[in-house]
Coordinates of C-alpha atoms and ligand atoms in Angstrom, one line a residue:
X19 CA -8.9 24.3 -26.0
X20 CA -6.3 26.5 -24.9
X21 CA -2.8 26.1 -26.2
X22 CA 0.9 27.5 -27.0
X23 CA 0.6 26.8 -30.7
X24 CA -2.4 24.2 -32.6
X25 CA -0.1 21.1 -31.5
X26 CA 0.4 21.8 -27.4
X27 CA -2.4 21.1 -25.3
X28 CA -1.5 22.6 -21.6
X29 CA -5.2 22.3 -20.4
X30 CA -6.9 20.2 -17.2
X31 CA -9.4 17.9 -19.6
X32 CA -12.6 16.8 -18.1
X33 CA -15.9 16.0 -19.5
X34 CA -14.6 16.4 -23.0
X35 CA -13.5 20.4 -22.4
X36 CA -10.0 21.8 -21.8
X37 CA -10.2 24.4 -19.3
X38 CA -8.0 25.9 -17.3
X39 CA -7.3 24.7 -13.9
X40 CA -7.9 26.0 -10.4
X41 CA -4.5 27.1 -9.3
X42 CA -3.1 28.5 -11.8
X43 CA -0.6 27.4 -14.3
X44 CA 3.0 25.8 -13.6
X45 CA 5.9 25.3 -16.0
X46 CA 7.1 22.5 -17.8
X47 CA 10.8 23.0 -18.5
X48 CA 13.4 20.8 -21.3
X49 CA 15.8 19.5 -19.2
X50 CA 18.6 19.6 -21.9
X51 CA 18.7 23.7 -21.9
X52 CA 16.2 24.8 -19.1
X53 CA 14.4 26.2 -21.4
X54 CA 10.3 26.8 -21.1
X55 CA 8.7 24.5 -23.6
X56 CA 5.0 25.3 -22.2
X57 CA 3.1 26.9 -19.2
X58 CA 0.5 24.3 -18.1
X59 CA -2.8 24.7 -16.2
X60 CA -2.6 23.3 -12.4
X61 CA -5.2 21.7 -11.2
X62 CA -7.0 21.4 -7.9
X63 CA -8.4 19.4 -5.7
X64 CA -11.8 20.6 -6.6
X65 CA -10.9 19.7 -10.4
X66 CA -10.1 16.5 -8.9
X67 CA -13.7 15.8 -8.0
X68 CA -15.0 17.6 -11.5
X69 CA -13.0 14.7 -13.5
X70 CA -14.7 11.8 -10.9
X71 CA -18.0 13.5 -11.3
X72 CA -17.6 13.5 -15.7
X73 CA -16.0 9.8 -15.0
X74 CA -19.2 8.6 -13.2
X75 CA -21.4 10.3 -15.5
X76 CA -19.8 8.7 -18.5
X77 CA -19.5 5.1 -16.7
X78 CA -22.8 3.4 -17.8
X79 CA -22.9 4.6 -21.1
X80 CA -19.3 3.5 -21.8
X81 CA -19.8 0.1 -20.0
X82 CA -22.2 -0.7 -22.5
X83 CA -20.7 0.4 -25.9
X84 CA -20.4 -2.8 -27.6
X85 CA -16.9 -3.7 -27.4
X86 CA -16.1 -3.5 -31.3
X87 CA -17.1 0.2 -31.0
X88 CA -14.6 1.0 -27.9
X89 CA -12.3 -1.7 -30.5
X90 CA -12.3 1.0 -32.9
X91 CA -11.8 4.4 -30.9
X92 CA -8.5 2.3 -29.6
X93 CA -7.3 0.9 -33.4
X94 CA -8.1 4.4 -34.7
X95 CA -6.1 6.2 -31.7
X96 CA -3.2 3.8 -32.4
X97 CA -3.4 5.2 -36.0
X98 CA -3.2 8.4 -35.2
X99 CA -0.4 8.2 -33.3
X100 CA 1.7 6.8 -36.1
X101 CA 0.3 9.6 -38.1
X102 CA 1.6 12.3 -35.4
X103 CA 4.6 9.9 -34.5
X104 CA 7.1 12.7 -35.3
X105 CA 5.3 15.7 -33.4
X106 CA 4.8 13.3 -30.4
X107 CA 8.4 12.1 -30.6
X108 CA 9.5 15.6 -29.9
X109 CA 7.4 16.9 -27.6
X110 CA 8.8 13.8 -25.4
X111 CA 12.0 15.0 -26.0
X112 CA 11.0 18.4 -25.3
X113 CA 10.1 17.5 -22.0
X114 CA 12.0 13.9 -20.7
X115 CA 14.9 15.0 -22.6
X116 CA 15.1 11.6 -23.8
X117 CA 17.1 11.1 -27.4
X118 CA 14.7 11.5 -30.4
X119 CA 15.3 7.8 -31.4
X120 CA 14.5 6.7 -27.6
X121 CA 11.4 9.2 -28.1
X122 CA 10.3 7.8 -31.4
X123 CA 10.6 4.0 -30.4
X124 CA 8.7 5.1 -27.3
X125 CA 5.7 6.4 -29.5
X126 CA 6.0 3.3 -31.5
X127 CA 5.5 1.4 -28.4
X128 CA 3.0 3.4 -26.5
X129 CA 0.6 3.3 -29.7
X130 CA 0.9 -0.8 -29.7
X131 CA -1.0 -0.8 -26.9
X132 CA -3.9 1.0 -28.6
X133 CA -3.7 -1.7 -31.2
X134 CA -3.0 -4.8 -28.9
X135 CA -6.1 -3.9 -26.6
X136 CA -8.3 -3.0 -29.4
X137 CA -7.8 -6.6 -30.1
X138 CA -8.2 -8.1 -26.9
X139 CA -11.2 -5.4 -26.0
X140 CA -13.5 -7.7 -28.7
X141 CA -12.5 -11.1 -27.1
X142 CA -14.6 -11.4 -24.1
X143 CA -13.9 -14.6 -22.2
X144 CA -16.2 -16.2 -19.6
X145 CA -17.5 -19.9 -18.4
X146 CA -20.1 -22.1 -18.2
X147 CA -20.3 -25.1 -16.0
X148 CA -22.5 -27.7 -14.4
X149 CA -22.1 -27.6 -10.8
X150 CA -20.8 -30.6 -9.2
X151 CA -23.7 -31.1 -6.6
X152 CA -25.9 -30.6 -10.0
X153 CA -28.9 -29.1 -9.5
X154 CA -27.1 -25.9 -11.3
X155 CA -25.0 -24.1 -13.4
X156 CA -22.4 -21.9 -13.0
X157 CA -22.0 -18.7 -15.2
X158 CA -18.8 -16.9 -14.9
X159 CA -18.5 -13.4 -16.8
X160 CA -17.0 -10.2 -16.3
X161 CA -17.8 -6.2 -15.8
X162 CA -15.5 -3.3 -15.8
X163 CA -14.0 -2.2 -12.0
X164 CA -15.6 1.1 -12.7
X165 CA -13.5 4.4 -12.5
X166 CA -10.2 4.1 -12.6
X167 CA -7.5 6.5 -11.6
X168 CA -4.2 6.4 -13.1
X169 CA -1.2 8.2 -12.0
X170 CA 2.0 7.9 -14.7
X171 CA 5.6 8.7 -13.4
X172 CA 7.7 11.2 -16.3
X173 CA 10.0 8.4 -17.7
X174 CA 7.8 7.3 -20.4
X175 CA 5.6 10.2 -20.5
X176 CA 3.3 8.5 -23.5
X177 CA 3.7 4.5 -22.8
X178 CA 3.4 4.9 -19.2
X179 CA -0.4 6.7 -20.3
X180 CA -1.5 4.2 -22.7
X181 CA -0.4 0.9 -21.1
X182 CA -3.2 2.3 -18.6
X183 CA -5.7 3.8 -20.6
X184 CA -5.6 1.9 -23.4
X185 CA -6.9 -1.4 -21.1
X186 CA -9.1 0.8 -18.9
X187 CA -11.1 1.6 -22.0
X188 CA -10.8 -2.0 -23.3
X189 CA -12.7 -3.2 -20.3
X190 CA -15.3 -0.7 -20.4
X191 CA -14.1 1.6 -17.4
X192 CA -14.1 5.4 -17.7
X193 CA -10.7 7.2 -16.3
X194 CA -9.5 10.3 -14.5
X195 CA -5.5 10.5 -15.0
X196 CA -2.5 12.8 -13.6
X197 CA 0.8 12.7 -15.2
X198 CA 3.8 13.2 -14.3
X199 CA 4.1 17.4 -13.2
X200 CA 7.7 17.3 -14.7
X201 CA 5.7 15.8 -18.5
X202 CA 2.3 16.4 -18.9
X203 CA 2.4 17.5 -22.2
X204 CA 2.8 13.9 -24.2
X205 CA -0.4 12.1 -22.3
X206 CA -2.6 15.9 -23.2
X207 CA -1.5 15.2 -26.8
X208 CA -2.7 11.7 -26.9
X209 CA -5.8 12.3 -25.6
X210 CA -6.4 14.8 -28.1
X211 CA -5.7 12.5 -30.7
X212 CA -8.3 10.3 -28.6
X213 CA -10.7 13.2 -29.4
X214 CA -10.0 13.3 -32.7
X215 CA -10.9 9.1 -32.9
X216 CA -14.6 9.8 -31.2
X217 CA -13.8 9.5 -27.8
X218 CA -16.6 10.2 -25.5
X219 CA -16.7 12.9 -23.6
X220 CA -16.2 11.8 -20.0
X221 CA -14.7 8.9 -20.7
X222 CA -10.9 10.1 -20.3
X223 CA -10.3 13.0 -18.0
X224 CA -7.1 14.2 -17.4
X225 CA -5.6 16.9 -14.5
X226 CA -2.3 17.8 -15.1
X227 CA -1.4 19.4 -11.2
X228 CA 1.5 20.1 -8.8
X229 CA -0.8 19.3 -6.0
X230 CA -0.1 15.1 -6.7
X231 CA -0.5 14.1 -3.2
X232 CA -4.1 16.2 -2.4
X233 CA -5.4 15.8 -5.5
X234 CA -5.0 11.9 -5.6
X235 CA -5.8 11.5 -2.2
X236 CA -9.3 13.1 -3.3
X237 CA -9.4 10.1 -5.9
X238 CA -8.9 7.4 -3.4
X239 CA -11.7 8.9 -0.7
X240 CA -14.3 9.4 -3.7
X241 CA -16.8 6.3 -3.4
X242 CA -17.3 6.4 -6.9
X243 CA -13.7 5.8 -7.7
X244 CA -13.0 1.8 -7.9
X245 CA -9.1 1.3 -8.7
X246 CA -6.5 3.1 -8.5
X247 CA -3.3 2.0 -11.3
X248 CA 0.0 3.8 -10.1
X249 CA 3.0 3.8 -12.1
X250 CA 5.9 5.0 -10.2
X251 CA 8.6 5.0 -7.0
X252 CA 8.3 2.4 -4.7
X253 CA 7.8 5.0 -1.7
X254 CA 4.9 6.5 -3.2
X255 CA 3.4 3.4 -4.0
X256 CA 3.2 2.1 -0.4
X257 CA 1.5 5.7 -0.1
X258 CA -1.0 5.1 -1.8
X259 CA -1.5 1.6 -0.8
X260 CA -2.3 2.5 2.6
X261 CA -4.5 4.9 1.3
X262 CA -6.3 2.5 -0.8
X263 CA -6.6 0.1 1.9
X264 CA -9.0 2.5 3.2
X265 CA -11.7 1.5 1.1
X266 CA -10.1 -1.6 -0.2
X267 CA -9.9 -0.2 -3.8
X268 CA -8.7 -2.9 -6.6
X269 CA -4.9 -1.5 -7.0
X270 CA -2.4 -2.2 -9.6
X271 CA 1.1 -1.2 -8.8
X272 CA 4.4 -0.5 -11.5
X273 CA 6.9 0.4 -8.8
X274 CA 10.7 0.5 -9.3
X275 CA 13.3 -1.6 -10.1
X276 CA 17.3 -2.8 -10.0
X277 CA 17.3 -5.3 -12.9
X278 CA 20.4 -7.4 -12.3
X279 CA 21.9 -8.7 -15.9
X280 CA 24.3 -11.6 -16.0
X281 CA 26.4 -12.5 -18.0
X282 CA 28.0 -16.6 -18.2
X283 CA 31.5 -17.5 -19.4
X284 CA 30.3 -18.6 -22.5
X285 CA 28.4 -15.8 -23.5
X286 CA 28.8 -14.3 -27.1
X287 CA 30.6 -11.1 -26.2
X288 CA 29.1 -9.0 -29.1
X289 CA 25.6 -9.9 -28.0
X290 CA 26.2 -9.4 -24.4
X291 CA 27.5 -5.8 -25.0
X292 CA 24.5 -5.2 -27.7
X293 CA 22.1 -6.2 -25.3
X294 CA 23.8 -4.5 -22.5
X295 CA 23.5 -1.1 -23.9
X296 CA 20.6 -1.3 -24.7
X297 CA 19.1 -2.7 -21.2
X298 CA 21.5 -0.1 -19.6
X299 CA 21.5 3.1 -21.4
X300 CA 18.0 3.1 -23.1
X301 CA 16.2 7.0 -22.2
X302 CA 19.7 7.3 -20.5
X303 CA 19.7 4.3 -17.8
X304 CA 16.2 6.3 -16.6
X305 CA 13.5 3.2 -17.3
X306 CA 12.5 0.8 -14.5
X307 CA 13.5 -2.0 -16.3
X308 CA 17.1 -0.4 -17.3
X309 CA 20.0 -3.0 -16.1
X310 CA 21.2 -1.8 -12.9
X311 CA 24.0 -4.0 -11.8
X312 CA 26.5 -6.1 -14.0
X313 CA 27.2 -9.6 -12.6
X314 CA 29.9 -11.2 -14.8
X315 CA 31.5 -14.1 -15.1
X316 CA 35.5 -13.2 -13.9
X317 CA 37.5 -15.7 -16.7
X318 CA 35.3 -13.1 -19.5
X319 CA 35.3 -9.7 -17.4
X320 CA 38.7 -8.3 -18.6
X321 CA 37.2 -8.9 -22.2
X322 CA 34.0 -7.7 -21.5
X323 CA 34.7 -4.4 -20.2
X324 CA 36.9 -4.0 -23.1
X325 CA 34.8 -4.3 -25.5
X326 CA 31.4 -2.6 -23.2
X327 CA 33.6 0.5 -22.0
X328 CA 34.6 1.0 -26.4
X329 CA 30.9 1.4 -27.2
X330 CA 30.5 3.5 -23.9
X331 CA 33.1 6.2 -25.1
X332 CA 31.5 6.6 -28.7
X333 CA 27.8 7.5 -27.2
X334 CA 27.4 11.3 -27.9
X335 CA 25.5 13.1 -25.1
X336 CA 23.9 16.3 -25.7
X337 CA 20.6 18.0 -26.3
X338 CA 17.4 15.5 -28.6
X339 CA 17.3 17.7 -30.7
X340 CA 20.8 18.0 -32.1
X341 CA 20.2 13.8 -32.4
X342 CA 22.7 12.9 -30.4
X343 CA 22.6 9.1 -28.5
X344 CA 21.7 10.4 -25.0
X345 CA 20.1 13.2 -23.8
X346 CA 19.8 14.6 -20.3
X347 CA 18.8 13.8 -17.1
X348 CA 15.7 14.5 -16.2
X349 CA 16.5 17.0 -13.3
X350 CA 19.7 18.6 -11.1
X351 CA 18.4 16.5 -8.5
X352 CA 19.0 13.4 -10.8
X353 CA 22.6 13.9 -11.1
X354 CA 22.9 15.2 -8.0
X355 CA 21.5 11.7 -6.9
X356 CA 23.7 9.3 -9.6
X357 CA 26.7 11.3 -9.0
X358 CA 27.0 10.9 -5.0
X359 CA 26.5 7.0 -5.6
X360 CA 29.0 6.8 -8.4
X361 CA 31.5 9.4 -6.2
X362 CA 30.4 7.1 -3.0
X363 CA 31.6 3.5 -4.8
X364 CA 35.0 5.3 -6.1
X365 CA 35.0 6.1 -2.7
X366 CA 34.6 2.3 -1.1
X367 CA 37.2 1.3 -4.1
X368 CA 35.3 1.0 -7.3
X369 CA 37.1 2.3 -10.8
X370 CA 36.0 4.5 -13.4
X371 CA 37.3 2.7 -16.2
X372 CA 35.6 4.2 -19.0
X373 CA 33.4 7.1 -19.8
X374 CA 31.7 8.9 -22.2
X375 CA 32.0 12.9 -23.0
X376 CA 29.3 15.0 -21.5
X377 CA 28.1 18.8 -21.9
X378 CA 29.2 21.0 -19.6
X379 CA 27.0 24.0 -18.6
X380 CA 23.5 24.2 -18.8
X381 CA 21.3 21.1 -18.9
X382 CA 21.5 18.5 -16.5
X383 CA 23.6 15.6 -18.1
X384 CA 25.8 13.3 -16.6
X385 CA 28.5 10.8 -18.5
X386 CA 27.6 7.3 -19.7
X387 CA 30.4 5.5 -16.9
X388 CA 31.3 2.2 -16.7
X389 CA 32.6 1.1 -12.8
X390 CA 34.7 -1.4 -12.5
X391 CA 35.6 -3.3 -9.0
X392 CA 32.3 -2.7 -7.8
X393 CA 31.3 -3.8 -4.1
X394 CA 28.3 -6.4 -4.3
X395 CA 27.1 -5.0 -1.5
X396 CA 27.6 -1.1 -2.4
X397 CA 25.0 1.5 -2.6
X398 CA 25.2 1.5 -6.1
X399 CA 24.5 -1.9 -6.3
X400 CA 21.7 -2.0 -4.0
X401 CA 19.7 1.1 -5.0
X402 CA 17.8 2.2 -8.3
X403 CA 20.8 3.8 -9.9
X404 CA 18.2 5.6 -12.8
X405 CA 21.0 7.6 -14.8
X406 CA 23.5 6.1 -17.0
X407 CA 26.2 4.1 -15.0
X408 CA 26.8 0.9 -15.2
X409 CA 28.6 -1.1 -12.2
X410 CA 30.2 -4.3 -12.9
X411 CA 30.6 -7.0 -10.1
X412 CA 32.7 -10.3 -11.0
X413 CA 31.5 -14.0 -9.9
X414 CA 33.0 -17.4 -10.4
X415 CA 30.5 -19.8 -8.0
X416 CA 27.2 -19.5 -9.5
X417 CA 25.1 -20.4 -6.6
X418 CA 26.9 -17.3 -4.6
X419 CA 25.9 -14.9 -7.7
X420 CA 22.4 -15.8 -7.5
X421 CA 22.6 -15.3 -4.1
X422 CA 23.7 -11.7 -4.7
X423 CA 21.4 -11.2 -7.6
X424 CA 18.1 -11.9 -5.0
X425 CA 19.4 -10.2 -2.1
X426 CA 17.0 -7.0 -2.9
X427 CA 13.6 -6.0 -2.2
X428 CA 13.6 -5.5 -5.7
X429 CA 11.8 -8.0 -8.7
X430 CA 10.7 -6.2 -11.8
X431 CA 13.8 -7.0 -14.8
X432 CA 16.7 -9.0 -15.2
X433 CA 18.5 -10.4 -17.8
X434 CA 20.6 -13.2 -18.5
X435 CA 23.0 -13.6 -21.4
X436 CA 24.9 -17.1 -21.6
X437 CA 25.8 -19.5 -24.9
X438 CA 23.6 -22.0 -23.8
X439 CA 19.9 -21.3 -24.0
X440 CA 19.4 -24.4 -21.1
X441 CA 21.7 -22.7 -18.8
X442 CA 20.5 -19.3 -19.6
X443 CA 17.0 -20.7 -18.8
X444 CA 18.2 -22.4 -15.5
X445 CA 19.6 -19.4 -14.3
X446 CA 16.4 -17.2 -15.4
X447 CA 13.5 -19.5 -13.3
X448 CA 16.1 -18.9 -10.3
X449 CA 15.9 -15.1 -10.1
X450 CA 12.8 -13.1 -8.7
X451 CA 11.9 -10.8 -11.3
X452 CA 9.1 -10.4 -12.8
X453 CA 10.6 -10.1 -16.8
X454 CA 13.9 -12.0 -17.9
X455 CA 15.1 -10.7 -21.0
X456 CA 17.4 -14.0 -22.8
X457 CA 19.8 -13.1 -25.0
X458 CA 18.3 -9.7 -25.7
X459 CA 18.3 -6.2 -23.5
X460 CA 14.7 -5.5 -24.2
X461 CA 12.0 -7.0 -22.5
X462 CA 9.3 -4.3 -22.6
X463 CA 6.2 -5.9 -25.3
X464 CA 2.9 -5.3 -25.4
X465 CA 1.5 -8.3 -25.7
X466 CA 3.2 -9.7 -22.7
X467 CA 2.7 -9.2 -19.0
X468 CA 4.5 -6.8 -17.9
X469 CA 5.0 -6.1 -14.0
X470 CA 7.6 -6.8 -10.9
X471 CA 7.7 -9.3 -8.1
X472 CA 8.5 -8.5 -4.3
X473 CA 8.3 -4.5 -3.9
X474 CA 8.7 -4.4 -7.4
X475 CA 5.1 -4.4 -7.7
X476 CA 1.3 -5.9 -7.7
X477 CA -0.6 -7.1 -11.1
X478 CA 0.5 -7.1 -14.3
X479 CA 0.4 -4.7 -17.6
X480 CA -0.3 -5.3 -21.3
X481 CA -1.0 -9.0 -22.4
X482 CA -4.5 -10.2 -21.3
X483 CA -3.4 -9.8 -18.0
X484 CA -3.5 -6.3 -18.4
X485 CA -7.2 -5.9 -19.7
X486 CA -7.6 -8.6 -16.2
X487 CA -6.7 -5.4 -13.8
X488 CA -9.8 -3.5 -15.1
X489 CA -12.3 -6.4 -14.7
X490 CA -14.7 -7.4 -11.7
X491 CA -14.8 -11.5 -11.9
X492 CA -18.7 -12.1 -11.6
X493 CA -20.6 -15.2 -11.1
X494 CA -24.4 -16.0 -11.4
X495 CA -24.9 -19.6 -9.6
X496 CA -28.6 -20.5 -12.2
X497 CA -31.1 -22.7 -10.3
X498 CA -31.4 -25.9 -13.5
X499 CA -34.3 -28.1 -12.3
X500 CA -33.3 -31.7 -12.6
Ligands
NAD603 P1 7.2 9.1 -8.5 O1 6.7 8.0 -7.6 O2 7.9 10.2 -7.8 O3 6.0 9.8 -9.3 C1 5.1 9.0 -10.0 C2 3.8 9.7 -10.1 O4 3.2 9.9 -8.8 C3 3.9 11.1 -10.7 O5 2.7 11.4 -11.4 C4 3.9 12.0 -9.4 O6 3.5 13.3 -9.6 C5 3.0 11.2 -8.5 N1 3.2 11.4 -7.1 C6 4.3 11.8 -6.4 N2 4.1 11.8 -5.1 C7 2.8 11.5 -4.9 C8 1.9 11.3 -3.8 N3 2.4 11.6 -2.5 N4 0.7 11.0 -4.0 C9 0.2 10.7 -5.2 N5 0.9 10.8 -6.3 C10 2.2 11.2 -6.2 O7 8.1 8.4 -9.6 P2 8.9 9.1 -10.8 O8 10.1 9.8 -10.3 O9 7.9 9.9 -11.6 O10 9.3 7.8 -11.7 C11 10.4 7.1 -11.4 C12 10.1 5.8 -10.7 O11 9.1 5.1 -11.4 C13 11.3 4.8 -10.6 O12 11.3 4.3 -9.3 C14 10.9 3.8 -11.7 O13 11.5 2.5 -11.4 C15 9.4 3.8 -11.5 N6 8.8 3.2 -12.8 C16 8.3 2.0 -12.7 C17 7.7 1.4 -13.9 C18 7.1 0.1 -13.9 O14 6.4 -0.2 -14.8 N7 7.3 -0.7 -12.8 C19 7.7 2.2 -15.1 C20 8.3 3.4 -15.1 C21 8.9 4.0 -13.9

């Protein structure tokens, strides 16, 4: 292995060796200073077809480890990742920018699914029936898709990784994963700590590469490839969904969001603004799930922009590793991006009415903002914001605000916050997203499905669901002699 210092892996990974890949190296840079934090290898299109080739190798003797043995690699890789949770915490920071509490409740989170899948990896579940027509019986079981290729986005550069591997390995597939360019770094340090728990070589390959489009293109054309899982924009999902519909590969799609979160007249305030900052400003408004547009009851607004704008103005913005609340966004391009559709609202009549304090100069931040007279149908409104502003729209009729709150393409998060857990729950099995959070700003659990309606998405991670996307259902029809 080739590294910076003993903790930074920078290295394309296949077949259980870090080498250095075929074009070179490119830069991974902290987006709170500029600064370099390591120079990575790039890999090629030829690496590409080196990780497919270790993956294939690797498939039939991982297909049929007994499942307590892949079990334990995954419990003793969630164990070390609680071990290393500081070192891991800030190399995410290092290179999302993301605050250092953000970071370490990310590591927390990333490792459950290690744990969770090490549990589900031993609970195989099949059938057995009597045919109707008798004469027979049915046997239902399952076998692993084969190799999988997994592409993470740089928002959650370690959960994004495990909520993929961790069920990949569960079900006995063997993997060849790129991360994000912009974060490699977190995903090569888990999967050495994958080494260090007895992980196969061949079994996890990683290629870390500029080159995303060629090099997963190579992915989806190789016949021994079997599913592709894609965490990431919309756009580039449809991408590679045409792609895959080229040889109709299984496909499991995380694809953005615009969570709506609403809140009823006879919501308890304090809760609403807890959950709200959380759903909102959580890795600085840049997670899928992160509330995107404020519907609010107009006989409580006046309060609760009171009270949401005061715990707006106390968040301290500034670099991880000086601990403030929020760190950067995650490129100029970013704010360049929030700032025209916060500058285009004020524009179309919408009111900064509070704001936090942000560092000027180097490092790309931009300034927890809370809009107020907000167009429903502004671009704000309408489009993934991903940076930390939070627009507020009024309603009084409820019927017209869930009107407003399904008029997108959209379906991945919402939440609902109201003093009455029936209405909170009418309102909820109304709206097409995939997660409501109730009463709480958090939705994001392991052990439950995870995943978007509309263009939000296709399948479901974490929960059993998630172990479901790596499986071939498989029937033998058995010939019982009367
Ligand atoms: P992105 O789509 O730009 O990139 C995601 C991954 O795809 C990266 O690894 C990138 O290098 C790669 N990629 C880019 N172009 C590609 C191409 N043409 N072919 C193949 N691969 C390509 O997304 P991002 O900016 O990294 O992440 C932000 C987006 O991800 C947001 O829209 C967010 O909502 C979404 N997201 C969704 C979930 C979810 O679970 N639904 C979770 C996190 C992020």
């Amino acid at each position: 292995m080739t590294s910076n210092s003993d903790s930074v892996c920078r290295d394309v990974f296949v077949g259980g060796d870090w080498r250095a890949g075929g074009a070179g190296e490119f830069e991974v840079l902290n987006p709170a200073d500029g600064s370099l934090v390591s120079a990575i290898s790039d890999g090629t299109e030829a690496d590409g077809t080196a990780a497919v080739d270790a993956a294939a190798a690797a498939l039939p003797g991982w297909a049929s480890t007994p499942p307590r043995e892949r079990s334990e690699l995954l419990r003793r890789t969630f164990e070390l990742m609680l071990r290393d949770r500081e070192e891991l915490a800030a190399l995410i920071s290092a290179e999302n920018g993301k605050a250092l509490a953000d970071a370490r409740a990310e590591v927390a989170y990333a490792a459950e699914f290690f744990r969770w899948f090490a549990e589900e990896a031993v609970r195989s579940a099949g059938d057995y029936g009597v045919a109707p027509a008798g004469g027979s019986r049915t046997i239902v079981t399952h076998k692993p898709v084969g190799v999988a290729a997994l592409v993470t986005p740089w928002n959650f550069p370690a959960a994004m990784a495990t909520r993929k591997l961790a069920p990949a390995l569960a079900a006995g597939c063997t993997t060849v994963l790129k991360p994000a360019s912009l974060t490699p770094l977190t995903t090569l340090a888990i999967v050495r700590l994958m080494v260090e728990a007895g992980l196969p070589a061949g079994v996890v390959n990683v290629v870390p590469s500029k080159r995303s489009g060629p090099l997963v293109s190579t992915w989806l054309t190789d016949p021994r490839v079997r599913k592709i899982s894609f965490t990431g924009s919309t756009e580039v999902g449809q991408t590679l969904l045409r792609e895959a519909a080229g040889r109709v590969l299984n496909t499991s799609m995380e694809l953005g969001g615009n969570a709506p979160f609403v809140i009823t007249e006879d919501a308890d305030l304090d809760l609403a603004v807890e959950a709200a900052m959380v759903a909102k400003f959580r890795g600085g408004g840049q997670a899928c799930t992160a509330a995107n547009r404020f519907y609010v009851h107009a006989d409580i607004a006046d309060a609760f922009v009171e009270r949401f704008g005061a715990a707006i103005e106390k968040l301290s913005v500034g670099p991880a590793a000086e601990g403030h609340d929020i760190g950067p966004l995650i490129s100029a391009d970013a704010v360049a991006d929030v700032s025209g559709l916060v500058d285009k609202a004020v524009a179309d009549g919408a009111r900064i009415s509070h704001r936090a304090t942000a560092p000027s100069g180097t490092g790309f931040y931009y300034p927890p903002t809370l809009l107020v007279d907000v167009k429903p149908d502004s671009a704000i409104v309408a489009n993934e914001i991903f940076g930390p502003v939070a627009p507020i729209v009024t309603w009084t009729d409820e019927a017209e605000m869930l009107r407003m709150v399904n008029d997108t393409e959209m379906g991945l998060a919402a939440y609902v916050i109201s003093g009455e857990l029936g209405r909170a729950l009418h309102i909820s099995e109304r709206i097409d997203a995939g997660m409501v959070g109730v009463n709480r700003g958090l939705v994001s659990d392991p052990s439950a499905p995870f995943g978007g309606m509309k263009q939000s998405g296709l399948g479901r991670e974490g929960a059993r669901a998630g172990l479901e996307e790596f499986l071939e259902t498989q029937y033998f029809a058995v010939h019982w002699p009367a």
